[in-house]
mmCIF file of C-alpha atoms and ligand atoms in Angstrom:
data_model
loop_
_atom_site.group_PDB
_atom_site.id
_atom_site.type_symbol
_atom_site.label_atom_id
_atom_site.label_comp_id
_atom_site.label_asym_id
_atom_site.label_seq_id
_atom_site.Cartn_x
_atom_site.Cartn_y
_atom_site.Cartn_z
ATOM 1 C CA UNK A 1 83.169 74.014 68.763
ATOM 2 C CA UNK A 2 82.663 72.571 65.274
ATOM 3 C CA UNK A 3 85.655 73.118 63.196
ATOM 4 C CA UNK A 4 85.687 75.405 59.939
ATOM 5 C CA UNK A 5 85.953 74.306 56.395
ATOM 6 C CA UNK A 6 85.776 75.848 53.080
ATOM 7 C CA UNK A 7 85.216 75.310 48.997
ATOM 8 C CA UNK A 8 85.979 77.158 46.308
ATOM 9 C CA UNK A 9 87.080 76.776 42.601
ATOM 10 C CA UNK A 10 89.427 79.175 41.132
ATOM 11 C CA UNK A 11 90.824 80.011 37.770
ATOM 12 C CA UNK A 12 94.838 78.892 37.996
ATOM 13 C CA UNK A 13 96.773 80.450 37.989
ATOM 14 C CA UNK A 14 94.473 83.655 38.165
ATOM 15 C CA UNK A 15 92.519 82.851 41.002
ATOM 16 C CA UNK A 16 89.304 84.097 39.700
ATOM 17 C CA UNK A 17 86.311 82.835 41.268
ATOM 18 C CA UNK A 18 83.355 84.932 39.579
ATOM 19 C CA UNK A 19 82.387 87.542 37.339
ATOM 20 C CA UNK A 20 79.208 89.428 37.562
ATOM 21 C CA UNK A 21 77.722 87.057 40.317
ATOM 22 C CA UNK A 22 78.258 84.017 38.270
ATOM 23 C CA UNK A 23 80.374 81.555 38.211
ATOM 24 C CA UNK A 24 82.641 81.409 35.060
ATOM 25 C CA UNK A 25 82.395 77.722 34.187
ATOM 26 C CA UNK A 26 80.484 74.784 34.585
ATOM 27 C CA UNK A 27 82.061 71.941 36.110
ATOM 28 C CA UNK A 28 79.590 69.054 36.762
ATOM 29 C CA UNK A 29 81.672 66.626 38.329
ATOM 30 C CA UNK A 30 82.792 69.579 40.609
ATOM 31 C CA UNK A 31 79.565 70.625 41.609
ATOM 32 C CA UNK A 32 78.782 66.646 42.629
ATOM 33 C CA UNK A 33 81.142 66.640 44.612
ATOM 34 C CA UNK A 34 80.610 70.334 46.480
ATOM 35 C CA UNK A 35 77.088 68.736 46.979
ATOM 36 C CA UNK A 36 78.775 65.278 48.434
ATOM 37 C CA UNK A 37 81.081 67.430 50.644
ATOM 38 C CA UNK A 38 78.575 69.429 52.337
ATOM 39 C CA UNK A 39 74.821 67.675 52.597
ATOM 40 C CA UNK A 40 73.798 67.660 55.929
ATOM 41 C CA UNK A 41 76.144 70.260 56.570
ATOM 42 C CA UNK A 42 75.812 73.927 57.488
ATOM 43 C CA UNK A 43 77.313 76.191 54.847
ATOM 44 C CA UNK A 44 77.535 80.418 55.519
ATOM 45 C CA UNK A 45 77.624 82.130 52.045
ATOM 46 C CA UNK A 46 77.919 86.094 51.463
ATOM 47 C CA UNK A 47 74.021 87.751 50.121
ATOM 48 C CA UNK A 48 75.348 87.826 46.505
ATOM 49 C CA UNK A 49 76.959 84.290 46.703
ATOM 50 C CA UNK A 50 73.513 83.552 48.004
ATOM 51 C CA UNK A 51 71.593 85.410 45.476
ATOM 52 C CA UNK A 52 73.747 84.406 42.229
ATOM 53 C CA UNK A 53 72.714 80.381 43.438
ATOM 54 C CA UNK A 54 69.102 81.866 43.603
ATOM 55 C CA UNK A 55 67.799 79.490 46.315
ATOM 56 C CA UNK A 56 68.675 77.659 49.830
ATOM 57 C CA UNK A 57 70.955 74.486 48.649
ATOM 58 C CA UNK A 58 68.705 71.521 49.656
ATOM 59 C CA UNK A 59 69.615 69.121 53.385
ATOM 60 C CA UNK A 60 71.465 71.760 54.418
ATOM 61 C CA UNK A 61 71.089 75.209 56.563
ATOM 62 C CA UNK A 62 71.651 77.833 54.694
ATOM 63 C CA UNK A 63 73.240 80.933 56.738
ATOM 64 C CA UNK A 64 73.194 84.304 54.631
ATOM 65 C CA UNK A 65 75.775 86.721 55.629
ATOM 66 C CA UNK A 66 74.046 90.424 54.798
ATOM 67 C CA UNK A 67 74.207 93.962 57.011
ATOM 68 C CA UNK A 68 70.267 94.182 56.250
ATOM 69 C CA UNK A 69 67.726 91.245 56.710
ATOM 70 C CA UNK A 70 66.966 90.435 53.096
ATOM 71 C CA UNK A 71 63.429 90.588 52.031
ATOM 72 C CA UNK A 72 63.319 86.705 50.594
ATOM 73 C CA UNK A 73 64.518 85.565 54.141
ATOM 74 C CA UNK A 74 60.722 84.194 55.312
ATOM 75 C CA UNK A 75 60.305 82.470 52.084
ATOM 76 C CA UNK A 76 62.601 79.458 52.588
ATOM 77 C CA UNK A 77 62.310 76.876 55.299
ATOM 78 C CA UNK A 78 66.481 76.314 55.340
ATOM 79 C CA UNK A 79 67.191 79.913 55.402
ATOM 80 C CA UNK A 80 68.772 81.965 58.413
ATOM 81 C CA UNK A 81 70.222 85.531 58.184
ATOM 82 C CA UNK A 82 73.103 86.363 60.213
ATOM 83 C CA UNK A 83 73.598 90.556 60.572
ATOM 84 C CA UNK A 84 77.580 89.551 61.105
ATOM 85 C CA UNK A 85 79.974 87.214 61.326
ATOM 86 C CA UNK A 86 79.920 86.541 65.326
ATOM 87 C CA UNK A 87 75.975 85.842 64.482
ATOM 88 C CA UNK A 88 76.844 83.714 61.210
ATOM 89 C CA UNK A 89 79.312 81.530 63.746
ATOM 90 C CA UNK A 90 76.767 81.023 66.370
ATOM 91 C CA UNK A 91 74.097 80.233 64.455
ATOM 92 C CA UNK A 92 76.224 77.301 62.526
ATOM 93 C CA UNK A 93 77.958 76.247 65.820
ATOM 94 C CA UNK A 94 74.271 75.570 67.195
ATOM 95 C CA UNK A 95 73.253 73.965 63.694
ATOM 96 C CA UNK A 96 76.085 71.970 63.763
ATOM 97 C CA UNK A 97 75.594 70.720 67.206
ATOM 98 C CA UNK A 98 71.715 69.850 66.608
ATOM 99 C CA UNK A 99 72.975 67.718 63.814
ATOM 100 C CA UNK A 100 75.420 66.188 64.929
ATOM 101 C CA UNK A 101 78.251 67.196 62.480
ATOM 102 C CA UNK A 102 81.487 67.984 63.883
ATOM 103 C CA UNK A 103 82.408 70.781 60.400
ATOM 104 C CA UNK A 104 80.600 73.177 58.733
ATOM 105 C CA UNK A 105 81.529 75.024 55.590
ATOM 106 C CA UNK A 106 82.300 78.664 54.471
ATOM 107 C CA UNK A 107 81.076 78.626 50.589
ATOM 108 C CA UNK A 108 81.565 82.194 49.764
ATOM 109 C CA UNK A 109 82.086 84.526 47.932
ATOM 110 C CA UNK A 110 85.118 87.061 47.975
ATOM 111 C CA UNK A 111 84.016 88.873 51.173
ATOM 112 C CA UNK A 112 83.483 85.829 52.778
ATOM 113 C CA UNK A 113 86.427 83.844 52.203
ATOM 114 C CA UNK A 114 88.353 86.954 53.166
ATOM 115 C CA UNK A 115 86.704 87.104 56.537
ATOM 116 C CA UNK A 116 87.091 83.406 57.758
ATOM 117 C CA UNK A 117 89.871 82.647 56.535
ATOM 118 C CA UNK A 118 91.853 82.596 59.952
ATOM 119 C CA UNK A 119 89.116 79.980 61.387
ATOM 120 C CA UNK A 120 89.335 77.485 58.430
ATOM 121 C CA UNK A 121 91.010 74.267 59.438
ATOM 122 C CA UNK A 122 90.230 72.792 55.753
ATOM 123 C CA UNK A 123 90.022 74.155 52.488
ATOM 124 C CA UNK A 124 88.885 72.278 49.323
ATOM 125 C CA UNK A 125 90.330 73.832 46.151
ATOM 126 C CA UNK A 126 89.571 73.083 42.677
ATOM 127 C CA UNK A 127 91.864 74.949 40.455
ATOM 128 C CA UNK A 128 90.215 75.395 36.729
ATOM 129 C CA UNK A 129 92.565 75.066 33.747
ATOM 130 C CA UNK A 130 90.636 77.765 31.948
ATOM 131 C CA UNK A 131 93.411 80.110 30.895
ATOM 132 C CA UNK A 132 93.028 83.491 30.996
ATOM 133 C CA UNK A 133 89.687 84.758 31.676
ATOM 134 C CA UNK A 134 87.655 87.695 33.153
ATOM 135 C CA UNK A 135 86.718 88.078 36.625
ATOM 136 C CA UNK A 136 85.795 90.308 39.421
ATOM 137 C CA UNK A 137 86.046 88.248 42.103
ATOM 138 C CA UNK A 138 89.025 86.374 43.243
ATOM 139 C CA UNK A 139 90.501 83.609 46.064
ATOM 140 C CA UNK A 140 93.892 84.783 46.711
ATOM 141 C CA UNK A 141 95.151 82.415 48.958
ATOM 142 C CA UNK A 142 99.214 81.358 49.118
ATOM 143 C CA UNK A 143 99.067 77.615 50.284
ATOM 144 C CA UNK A 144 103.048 77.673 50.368
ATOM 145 C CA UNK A 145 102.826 80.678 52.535
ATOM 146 C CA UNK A 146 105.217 79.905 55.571
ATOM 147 C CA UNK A 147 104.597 79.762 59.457
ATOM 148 C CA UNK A 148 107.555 80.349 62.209
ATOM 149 C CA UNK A 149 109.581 80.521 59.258
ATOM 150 C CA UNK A 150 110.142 77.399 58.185
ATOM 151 C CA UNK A 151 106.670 75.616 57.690
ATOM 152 C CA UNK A 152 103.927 75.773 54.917
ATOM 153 C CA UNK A 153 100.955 77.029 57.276
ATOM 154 C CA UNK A 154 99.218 74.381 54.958
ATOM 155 C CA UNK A 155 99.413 70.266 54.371
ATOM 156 C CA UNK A 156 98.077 68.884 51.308
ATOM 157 C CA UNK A 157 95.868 65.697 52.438
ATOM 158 C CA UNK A 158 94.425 64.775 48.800
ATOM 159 C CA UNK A 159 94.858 65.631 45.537
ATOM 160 C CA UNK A 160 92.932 64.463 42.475
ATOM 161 C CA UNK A 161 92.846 65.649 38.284
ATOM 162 C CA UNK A 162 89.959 65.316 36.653
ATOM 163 C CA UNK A 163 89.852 65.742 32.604
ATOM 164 C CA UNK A 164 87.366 67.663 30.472
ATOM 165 C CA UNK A 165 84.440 65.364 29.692
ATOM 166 C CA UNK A 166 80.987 65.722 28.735
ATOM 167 C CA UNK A 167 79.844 67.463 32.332
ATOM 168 C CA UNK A 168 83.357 69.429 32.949
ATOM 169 C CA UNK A 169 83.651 72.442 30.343
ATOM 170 C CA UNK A 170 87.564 72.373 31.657
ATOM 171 C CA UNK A 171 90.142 70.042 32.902
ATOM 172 C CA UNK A 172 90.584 70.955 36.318
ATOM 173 C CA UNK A 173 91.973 69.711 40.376
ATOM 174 C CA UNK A 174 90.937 69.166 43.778
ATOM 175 C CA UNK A 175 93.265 69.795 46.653
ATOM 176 C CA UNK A 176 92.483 69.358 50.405
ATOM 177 C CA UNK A 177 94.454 71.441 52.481
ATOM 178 C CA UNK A 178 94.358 70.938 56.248
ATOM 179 C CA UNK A 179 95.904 73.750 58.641
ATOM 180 C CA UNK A 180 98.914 72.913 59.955
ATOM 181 C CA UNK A 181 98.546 74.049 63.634
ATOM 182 C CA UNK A 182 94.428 73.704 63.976
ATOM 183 C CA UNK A 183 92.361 76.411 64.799
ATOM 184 C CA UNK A 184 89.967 75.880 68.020
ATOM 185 C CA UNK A 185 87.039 77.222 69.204
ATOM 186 C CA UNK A 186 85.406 77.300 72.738
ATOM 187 C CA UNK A 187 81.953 78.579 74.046
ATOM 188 C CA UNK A 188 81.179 78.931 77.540
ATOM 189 C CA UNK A 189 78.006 76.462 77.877
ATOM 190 C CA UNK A 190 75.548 79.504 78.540
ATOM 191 C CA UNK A 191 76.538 81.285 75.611
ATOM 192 C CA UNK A 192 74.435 78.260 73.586
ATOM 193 C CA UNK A 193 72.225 77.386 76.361
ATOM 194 C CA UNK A 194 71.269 80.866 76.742
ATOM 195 C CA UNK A 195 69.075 83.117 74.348
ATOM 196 C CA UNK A 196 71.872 84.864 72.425
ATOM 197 C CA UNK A 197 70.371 88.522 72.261
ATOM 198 C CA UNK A 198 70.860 88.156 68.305
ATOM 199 C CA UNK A 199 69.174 85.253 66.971
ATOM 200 C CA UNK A 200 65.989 85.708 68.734
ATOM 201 C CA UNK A 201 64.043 84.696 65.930
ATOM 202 C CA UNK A 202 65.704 81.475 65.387
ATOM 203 C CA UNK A 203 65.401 80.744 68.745
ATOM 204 C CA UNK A 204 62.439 78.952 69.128
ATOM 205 C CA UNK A 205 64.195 76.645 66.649
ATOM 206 C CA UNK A 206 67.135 75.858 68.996
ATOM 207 C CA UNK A 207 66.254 75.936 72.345
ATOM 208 C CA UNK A 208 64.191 72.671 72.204
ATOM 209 C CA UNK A 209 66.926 70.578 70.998
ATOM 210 C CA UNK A 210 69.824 72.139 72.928
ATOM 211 C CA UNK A 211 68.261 71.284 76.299
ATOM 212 C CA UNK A 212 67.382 67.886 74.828
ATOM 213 C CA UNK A 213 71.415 67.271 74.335
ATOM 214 C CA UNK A 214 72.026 69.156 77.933
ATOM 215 C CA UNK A 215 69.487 66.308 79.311
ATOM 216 C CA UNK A 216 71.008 63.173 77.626
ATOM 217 C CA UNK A 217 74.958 64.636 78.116
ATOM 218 C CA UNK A 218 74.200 65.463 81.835
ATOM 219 C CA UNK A 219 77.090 67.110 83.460
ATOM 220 C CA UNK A 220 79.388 66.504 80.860
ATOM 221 C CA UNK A 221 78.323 68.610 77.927
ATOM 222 C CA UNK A 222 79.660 66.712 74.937
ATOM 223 C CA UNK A 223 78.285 67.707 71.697
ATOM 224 C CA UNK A 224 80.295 65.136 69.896
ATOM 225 C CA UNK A 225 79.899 61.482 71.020
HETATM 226 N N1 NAP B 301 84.125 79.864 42.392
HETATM 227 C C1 NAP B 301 83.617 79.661 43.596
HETATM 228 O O1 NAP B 301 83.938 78.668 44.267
HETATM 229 C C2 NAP B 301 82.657 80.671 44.151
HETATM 230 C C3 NAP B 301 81.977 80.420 45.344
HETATM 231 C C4 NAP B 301 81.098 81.387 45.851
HETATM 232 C C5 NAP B 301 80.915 82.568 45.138
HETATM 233 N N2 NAP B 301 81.601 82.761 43.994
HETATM 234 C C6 NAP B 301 81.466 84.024 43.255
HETATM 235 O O2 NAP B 301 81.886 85.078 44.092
HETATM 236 C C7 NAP B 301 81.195 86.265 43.681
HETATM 237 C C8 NAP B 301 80.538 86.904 44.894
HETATM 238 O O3 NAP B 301 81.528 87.320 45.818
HETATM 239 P P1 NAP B 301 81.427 88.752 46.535
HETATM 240 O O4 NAP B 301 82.652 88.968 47.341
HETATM 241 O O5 NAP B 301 81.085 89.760 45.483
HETATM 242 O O6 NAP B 301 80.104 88.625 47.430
HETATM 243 P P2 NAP B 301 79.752 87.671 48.681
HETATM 244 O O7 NAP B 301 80.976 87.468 49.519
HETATM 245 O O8 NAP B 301 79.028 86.479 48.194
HETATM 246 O O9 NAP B 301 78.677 88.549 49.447
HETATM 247 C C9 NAP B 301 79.007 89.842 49.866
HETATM 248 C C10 NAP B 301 77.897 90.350 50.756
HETATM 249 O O10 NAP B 301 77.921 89.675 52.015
HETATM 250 C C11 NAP B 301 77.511 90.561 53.027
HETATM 251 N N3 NAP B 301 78.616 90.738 53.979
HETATM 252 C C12 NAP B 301 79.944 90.755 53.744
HETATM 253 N N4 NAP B 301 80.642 90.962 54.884
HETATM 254 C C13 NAP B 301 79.700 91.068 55.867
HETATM 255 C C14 NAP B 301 79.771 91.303 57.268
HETATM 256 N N5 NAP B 301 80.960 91.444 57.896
HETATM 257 N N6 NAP B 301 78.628 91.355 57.976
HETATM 258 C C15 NAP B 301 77.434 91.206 57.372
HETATM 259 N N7 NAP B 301 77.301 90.991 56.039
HETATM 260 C C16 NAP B 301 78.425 90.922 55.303
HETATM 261 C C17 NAP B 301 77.161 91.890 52.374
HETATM 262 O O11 NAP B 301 75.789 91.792 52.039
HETATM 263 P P3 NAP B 301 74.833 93.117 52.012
HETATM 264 O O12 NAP B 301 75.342 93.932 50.862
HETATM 265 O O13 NAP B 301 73.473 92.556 51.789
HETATM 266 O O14 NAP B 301 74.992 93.796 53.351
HETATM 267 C C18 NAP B 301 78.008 91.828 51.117
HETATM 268 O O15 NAP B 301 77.528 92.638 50.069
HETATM 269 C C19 NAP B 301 80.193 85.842 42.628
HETATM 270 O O16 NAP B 301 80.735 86.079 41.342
HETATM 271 C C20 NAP B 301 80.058 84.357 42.851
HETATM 272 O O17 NAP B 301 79.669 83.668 41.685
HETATM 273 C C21 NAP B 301 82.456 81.848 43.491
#
């Protein structure tokens, strides 16, 4: 199955990530690149996360994490509510497979970082040299956290500073972490080829397209040519 990524920016060394449903700077440059990262992608995003952005983000498919079907939900075209996190996964696996794209991305909040964290194979981190602020929501994550005792669970792959300017309120930098030890998924084919009892209403939008790859992938179902 597609692998798991993630974004966040955090306060450093605080790791604050939002106060009252907002994010507590503006980072242009940032948000480029968070845009950049995922187009095309599907992201999952907690109802507040969703709520504080105020709408789908655009070329993407927008999964909202929420224990009751939010009202807004038939209003936007990109929009797909998942009642839980199995839901949230199958509903992005299948989105990911229609479009081809071998990652999707976790964007959020708290709750939701918290909850796939052990899937994530990636993490993109900007860490925002703020000082000391407020927050009530946070990203506490240990990337020199060790594995069989030895090992950072987590590689850096990149790493870039980027100053204050015009568009960033605050200096701040990206790392790209990549799991040490990857995390994989399987399906059994008929859990996607077959109507998953809870996404019957996105369905419809699936089923076409899934039996379109079965037909062109024959025997060998392989998502990812
Ligand atoms: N700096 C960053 O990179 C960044 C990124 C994203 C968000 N943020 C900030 O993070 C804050 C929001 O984080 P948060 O933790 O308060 O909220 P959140 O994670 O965005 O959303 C929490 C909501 O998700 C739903 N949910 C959580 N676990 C679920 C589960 N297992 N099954 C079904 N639904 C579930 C619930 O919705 P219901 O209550 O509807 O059931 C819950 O209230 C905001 O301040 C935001 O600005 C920062």
């Amino acid at each position: 199955m597609p692998s798991v990524a993630s974004i966040v920016a955090r306060s450093y060394p605080d790791q604050i990530i939002g106060i009252e449903n907002e994010l507590p700077w503006h980072l242009g440059t940032d948000l480029q690149l968070f845009k950049k990262r995922t187009q095309g992608h599907a992201v999952i995003m907690g109802r507040k996360t969703f709520e504080s952005i105020g709408r789908p983000l655009p070329n993407r498919k927008n999964i909202i994490l929420s224990r009751s079907e939010p009202e807004y939900l038939n209003e936007y075209k990109d929009l797909v509510w998942a009642p839980n996190p199995t839901t949230a996964f199958l509903l992005a696996d299948m989105a990911s497979i229609i479009s081809g794209k071998m990652e999707f991305f976790v964007i959020g909040g708290e709750q939701i970082y918290k909850t796939f964290h052990s899937y994530l194979n990636r993490i993109f981190v900007t860490d925002v040299f703020c000082g000391p602020i407020n927050g009530d929501a946070k990203f506490e994550v240990d990337f020199d956290s060790k594995t069989r005792g030895t090992k950072s669970e987590w590689i850096i792959d990149d790493e870039e500073e980027f100053p204050k300017s015009e568009k960033d309120e605050f200096p701040f930098r990206i790392t790209e972490y990549r799991r040490r030890v990857p995390y994989h998924r399987y399906r059994v084919k008929e859990e996607l080829m077959g109507r998953a009892p809870d996404i019957d209403s996105y369905w419809e939008q699936y089923e076409l397209k899934l039996h379109q790859l079965e037909e062109d992938a024959g025997e060998q179902l392989d998502f990812f040519r």
